[in-house]
GROMACS .gro file of C-alpha atoms in nm:
model
  247
    1UNK     CA    1   1.223  -0.023  -0.909
    2UNK     CA    2   0.911   0.194  -0.899
    3UNK     CA    3   0.599   0.057  -0.732
    4UNK     CA    4   0.246   0.124  -0.853
    5UNK     CA    5  -0.006  -0.020  -0.607
    6UNK     CA    6  -0.382   0.018  -0.602
    7UNK     CA    7  -0.641  -0.078  -0.339
    8UNK     CA    8  -0.997  -0.147  -0.450
    9UNK     CA    9  -1.128  -0.132  -0.091
   10UNK     CA   10  -1.495  -0.241  -0.096
   11UNK     CA   11  -1.607  -0.025  -0.385
   12UNK     CA   12  -1.678  -0.290  -0.649
   13UNK     CA   13  -1.905  -0.592  -0.664
   14UNK     CA   14  -1.732  -0.922  -0.738
   15UNK     CA   15  -1.763  -0.923  -1.116
   16UNK     CA   16  -1.622  -0.574  -1.154
   17UNK     CA   17  -1.336  -0.652  -0.915
   18UNK     CA   18  -1.233  -0.956  -1.114
   19UNK     CA   19  -1.262  -0.764  -1.440
   20UNK     CA   20  -1.031  -0.500  -1.293
   21UNK     CA   21  -0.780  -0.767  -1.194
   22UNK     CA   22  -0.789  -0.908  -1.545
   23UNK     CA   23  -0.735  -0.560  -1.691
   24UNK     CA   24  -0.441  -0.508  -1.453
   25UNK     CA   25  -0.285  -0.831  -1.577
   26UNK     CA   26  -0.319  -0.713  -1.936
   27UNK     CA   27  -0.170  -0.374  -1.849
   28UNK     CA   28   0.129  -0.550  -1.694
   29UNK     CA   29   0.173  -0.783  -1.991
   30UNK     CA   30   0.176  -0.485  -2.225
   31UNK     CA   31   0.430  -0.288  -2.024
   32UNK     CA   32   0.794  -0.362  -2.091
   33UNK     CA   33   0.883  -0.186  -1.767
   34UNK     CA   34   0.662  -0.421  -1.562
   35UNK     CA   35   0.785  -0.730  -1.747
   36UNK     CA   36   1.148  -0.627  -1.692
   37UNK     CA   37   1.092  -0.555  -1.324
   38UNK     CA   38   1.162  -0.182  -1.352
   39UNK     CA   39   0.802  -0.122  -1.238
   40UNK     CA   40   0.619  -0.339  -0.986
   41UNK     CA   41   0.240  -0.346  -1.009
   42UNK     CA   42   0.029  -0.462  -0.714
   43UNK     CA   43  -0.349  -0.483  -0.673
   44UNK     CA   44  -0.519  -0.519  -0.333
   45UNK     CA   45  -0.862  -0.682  -0.353
   46UNK     CA   46  -1.123  -0.776  -0.094
   47UNK     CA   47  -1.103  -1.114   0.081
   48UNK     CA   48  -1.388  -1.277  -0.114
   49UNK     CA   49  -1.219  -1.223  -0.449
   50UNK     CA   50  -0.864  -1.315  -0.349
   51UNK     CA   51  -0.896  -1.680  -0.452
   52UNK     CA   52  -1.028  -1.604  -0.801
   53UNK     CA   53  -0.787  -1.311  -0.836
   54UNK     CA   54  -0.499  -1.538  -0.746
   55UNK     CA   55  -0.590  -1.773  -1.030
   56UNK     CA   56  -0.622  -1.483  -1.274
   57UNK     CA   57  -0.283  -1.342  -1.178
   58UNK     CA   58  -0.097  -1.673  -1.169
   59UNK     CA   59   0.195  -1.651  -1.411
   60UNK     CA   60   0.158  -1.274  -1.454
   61UNK     CA   61   0.378  -0.992  -1.328
   62UNK     CA   62   0.109  -0.844  -1.101
   63UNK     CA   63   0.147  -0.889  -0.726
   64UNK     CA   64  -0.173  -0.981  -0.545
   65UNK     CA   65  -0.241  -0.788  -0.225
   66UNK     CA   66  -0.484  -0.832   0.064
   67UNK     CA   67  -0.632  -0.540   0.253
   68UNK     CA   68  -0.583  -0.675   0.605
   69UNK     CA   69  -0.473  -0.980   0.803
   70UNK     CA   70  -0.505  -1.124   1.152
   71UNK     CA   71  -0.238  -1.068   1.413
   72UNK     CA   72  -0.241  -1.442   1.488
   73UNK     CA   73  -0.181  -1.722   1.239
   74UNK     CA   74  -0.414  -1.972   1.410
   75UNK     CA   75  -0.664  -1.980   1.694
   76UNK     CA   76  -1.006  -1.869   1.810
   77UNK     CA   77  -1.017  -1.559   1.590
   78UNK     CA   78  -1.370  -1.554   1.452
   79UNK     CA   79  -1.400  -1.364   1.127
   80UNK     CA   80  -1.026  -1.308   1.088
   81UNK     CA   81  -0.796  -1.419   0.805
   82UNK     CA   82  -0.455  -1.574   0.870
   83UNK     CA   83  -0.144  -1.438   0.705
   84UNK     CA   84  -0.027  -1.796   0.660
   85UNK     CA   85  -0.338  -1.872   0.455
   86UNK     CA   86  -0.300  -1.554   0.253
   87UNK     CA   87   0.055  -1.649   0.164
   88UNK     CA   88  -0.053  -2.001   0.068
   89UNK     CA   89  -0.316  -1.849  -0.161
   90UNK     CA   90  -0.056  -1.652  -0.352
   91UNK     CA   91  -0.091  -1.316  -0.180
   92UNK     CA   92   0.240  -1.130  -0.186
   93UNK     CA   93   0.166  -0.809   0.004
   94UNK     CA   94  -0.086  -0.691   0.262
   95UNK     CA   95  -0.209  -0.356   0.389
   96UNK     CA   96  -0.144  -0.291   0.757
   97UNK     CA   97  -0.251   0.006   0.967
   98UNK     CA   98  -0.458   0.188   0.708
   99UNK     CA   99  -0.619   0.509   0.832
  100UNK     CA  100  -0.962   0.346   0.811
  101UNK     CA  101  -0.850   0.050   1.021
  102UNK     CA  102  -0.695   0.283   1.279
  103UNK     CA  103  -0.998   0.511   1.304
  104UNK     CA  104  -1.314   0.322   1.207
  105UNK     CA  105  -1.204  -0.005   1.367
  106UNK     CA  106  -0.995   0.139   1.650
  107UNK     CA  107  -0.673  -0.045   1.570
  108UNK     CA  108  -0.408   0.102   1.798
  109UNK     CA  109  -0.031   0.092   1.766
  110UNK     CA  110  -0.012  -0.245   1.944
  111UNK     CA  111  -0.251  -0.402   1.692
  112UNK     CA  112  -0.068  -0.247   1.397
  113UNK     CA  113   0.260  -0.381   1.533
  114UNK     CA  114   0.120  -0.732   1.583
  115UNK     CA  115  -0.018  -0.735   1.228
  116UNK     CA  116   0.307  -0.605   1.083
  117UNK     CA  117   0.497  -0.886   1.253
  118UNK     CA  118   0.238  -1.137   1.129
  119UNK     CA  119   0.291  -1.021   0.772
  120UNK     CA  120   0.670  -1.037   0.797
  121UNK     CA  121   0.684  -1.383   0.955
  122UNK     CA  122   0.461  -1.519   0.677
  123UNK     CA  123   0.675  -1.375   0.401
  124UNK     CA  124   0.425  -1.105   0.305
  125UNK     CA  125   0.539  -0.754   0.222
  126UNK     CA  126   0.358  -0.517   0.457
  127UNK     CA  127   0.212  -0.205   0.301
  128UNK     CA  128   0.244  -0.020   0.628
  129UNK     CA  129   0.018   0.283   0.613
  130UNK     CA  130   0.131   0.585   0.812
  131UNK     CA  131   0.063   0.956   0.823
  132UNK     CA  132   0.023   1.261   1.040
  133UNK     CA  133  -0.333   1.335   1.163
  134UNK     CA  134  -0.318   1.709   1.096
  135UNK     CA  135  -0.127   1.923   0.851
  136UNK     CA  136   0.198   2.037   1.004
  137UNK     CA  137   0.556   2.124   0.913
  138UNK     CA  138   0.739   1.854   0.710
  139UNK     CA  139   0.995   1.784   0.986
  140UNK     CA  140   0.719   1.730   1.242
  141UNK     CA  141   0.525   1.511   0.998
  142UNK     CA  142   0.838   1.305   0.928
  143UNK     CA  143   0.898   1.256   1.301
  144UNK     CA  144   0.541   1.129   1.345
  145UNK     CA  145   0.575   0.892   1.051
  146UNK     CA  146   0.910   0.750   1.165
  147UNK     CA  147   0.770   0.691   1.513
  148UNK     CA  148   0.475   0.502   1.361
  149UNK     CA  149   0.715   0.286   1.159
  150UNK     CA  150   0.935   0.223   1.461
  151UNK     CA  151   0.629   0.127   1.668
  152UNK     CA  152   0.499  -0.107   1.397
  153UNK     CA  153   0.835  -0.286   1.394
  154UNK     CA  154   0.833  -0.319   1.772
  155UNK     CA  155   1.132  -0.090   1.799
  156UNK     CA  156   1.351  -0.342   1.617
  157UNK     CA  157   1.529  -0.302   1.288
  158UNK     CA  158   1.437  -0.530   1.000
  159UNK     CA  159   1.618  -0.622   0.681
  160UNK     CA  160   1.299  -0.764   0.527
  161UNK     CA  161   1.123  -0.582   0.247
  162UNK     CA  162   0.878  -0.321   0.371
  163UNK     CA  163   0.655  -0.084   0.177
  164UNK     CA  164   0.562   0.238   0.355
  165UNK     CA  165   0.235   0.390   0.237
  166UNK     CA  166   0.267   0.755   0.341
  167UNK     CA  167  -0.088   0.891   0.350
  168UNK     CA  168  -0.133   1.217   0.539
  169UNK     CA  169  -0.466   1.163   0.713
  170UNK     CA  170  -0.583   1.509   0.616
  171UNK     CA  171  -0.531   1.430   0.247
  172UNK     CA  172  -0.728   1.103   0.239
  173UNK     CA  173  -1.053   1.149   0.051
  174UNK     CA  174  -0.963   1.505  -0.039
  175UNK     CA  175  -1.022   1.649  -0.387
  176UNK     CA  176  -0.646   1.664  -0.444
  177UNK     CA  177  -0.333   1.509  -0.291
  178UNK     CA  178  -0.106   1.686  -0.046
  179UNK     CA  179   0.116   1.950  -0.212
  180UNK     CA  180   0.407   1.787  -0.393
  181UNK     CA  181   0.673   2.000  -0.224
  182UNK     CA  182   0.545   1.898   0.121
  183UNK     CA  183   0.537   1.529   0.029
  184UNK     CA  184   0.891   1.545  -0.110
  185UNK     CA  185   1.016   1.715   0.205
  186UNK     CA  186   0.848   1.464   0.438
  187UNK     CA  187   0.960   1.159   0.242
  188UNK     CA  188   1.318   1.285   0.211
  189UNK     CA  189   1.335   1.332   0.588
  190UNK     CA  190   1.177   0.993   0.653
  191UNK     CA  191   1.418   0.815   0.418
  192UNK     CA  192   1.718   0.966   0.596
  193UNK     CA  193   1.597   0.822   0.926
  194UNK     CA  194   1.513   0.476   0.797
  195UNK     CA  195   1.864   0.368   0.696
  196UNK     CA  196   1.935   0.187   1.021
  197UNK     CA  197   1.577   0.082   1.097
  198UNK     CA  198   1.448  -0.061   0.770
  199UNK     CA  199   1.712  -0.043   0.496
  200UNK     CA  200   1.488  -0.224   0.244
  201UNK     CA  201   1.192   0.006   0.302
  202UNK     CA  202   1.027   0.158  -0.005
  203UNK     CA  203   0.834   0.483   0.030
  204UNK     CA  204   0.504   0.526  -0.154
  205UNK     CA  205   0.270   0.821  -0.143
  206UNK     CA  206  -0.106   0.769  -0.105
  207UNK     CA  207  -0.384   1.002  -0.005
  208UNK     CA  208  -0.586   1.111  -0.312
  209UNK     CA  209  -0.305   0.999  -0.543
  210UNK     CA  210  -0.373   0.966  -0.914
  211UNK     CA  211  -0.223   1.003  -1.262
  212UNK     CA  212   0.038   1.276  -1.300
  213UNK     CA  213   0.145   1.281  -0.937
  214UNK     CA  214   0.434   1.035  -0.945
  215UNK     CA  215   0.630   1.251  -1.189
  216UNK     CA  216   0.606   1.544  -0.947
  217UNK     CA  217   0.717   1.337  -0.646
  218UNK     CA  218   1.001   1.125  -0.783
  219UNK     CA  219   1.273   1.057  -0.679
  220UNK     CA  220   1.166   1.143  -0.324
  221UNK     CA  221   0.923   0.849  -0.336
  222UNK     CA  222   0.957   0.498  -0.474
  223UNK     CA  223   0.603   0.480  -0.602
  224UNK     CA  224   0.238   0.559  -0.539
  225UNK     CA  225  -0.041   0.385  -0.349
  226UNK     CA  226  -0.355   0.456  -0.547
  227UNK     CA  227  -0.720   0.453  -0.450
  228UNK     CA  228  -1.032   0.588  -0.616
  229UNK     CA  229  -0.845   0.794  -0.876
  230UNK     CA  230  -0.716   0.471  -1.032
  231UNK     CA  231  -1.034   0.265  -1.015
  232UNK     CA  232  -1.070   0.320  -1.387
  233UNK     CA  233  -0.822   0.075  -1.545
  234UNK     CA  234  -0.729   0.344  -1.797
  235UNK     CA  235  -0.607   0.561  -1.511
  236UNK     CA  236  -0.405   0.271  -1.372
  237UNK     CA  237  -0.249   0.218  -1.714
  238UNK     CA  238  -0.159   0.587  -1.728
  239UNK     CA  239   0.022   0.568  -1.394
  240UNK     CA  240   0.211   0.256  -1.504
  241UNK     CA  241   0.322   0.440  -1.818
  242UNK     CA  242   0.421   0.737  -1.604
  243UNK     CA  243   0.630   0.510  -1.380
  244UNK     CA  244   0.793   0.349  -1.681
  245UNK     CA  245   0.898   0.689  -1.815
  246UNK     CA  246   1.084   0.791  -1.500
  247UNK     CA  247   1.462   0.820  -1.537
   0.00000   0.00000   0.00000
């Protein structure tokens, strides 16, 4: 299974977001690979559109994703959104520990770990975002990434499904993604170390990812986590076709 996931962040106003979701549903319906389960398509929308997006995607092969969740399921958490409520709404996967959450909102490893556990206990697939802060050798980058994953899991192994969004911090927002050979080397090293920690983990590359990249990275990765380079539905369709053509 190859995963094609895209986050809309807060770029679009409501109408455009819902139009994008509808286009994603049509892309999925027209892709034999998505319908058969060979390719999994997921779209992460903002909180205010999740309800309407859930209705649009009901009965389709597109997984609905949220961009964050609270560490607690209930309580005095003003402004937060419970993972239990996301699951009840039809959300299937949720971003945790994105670079922007870690830096702009000062979410440390303890917060990322608490949110990862919240996602898992509510049956949501975490899209755990990890990456090295500065460009370094692949082995060193892999060690940093594995330590972030281990920390997010509280040092305990899990047999639940886990998506790892590998986004080198230095590649986020860049004109081009990290070099393919470096990404392949890092992801290969990470995969070797995850066997006993998270055997059902799936590795996705993000960080300025767009059409044409997946072909250069496979089979070292299990998919791509797209951002602004797939905010045109035609680009998303191109990546889905690319995923479907993989051996």
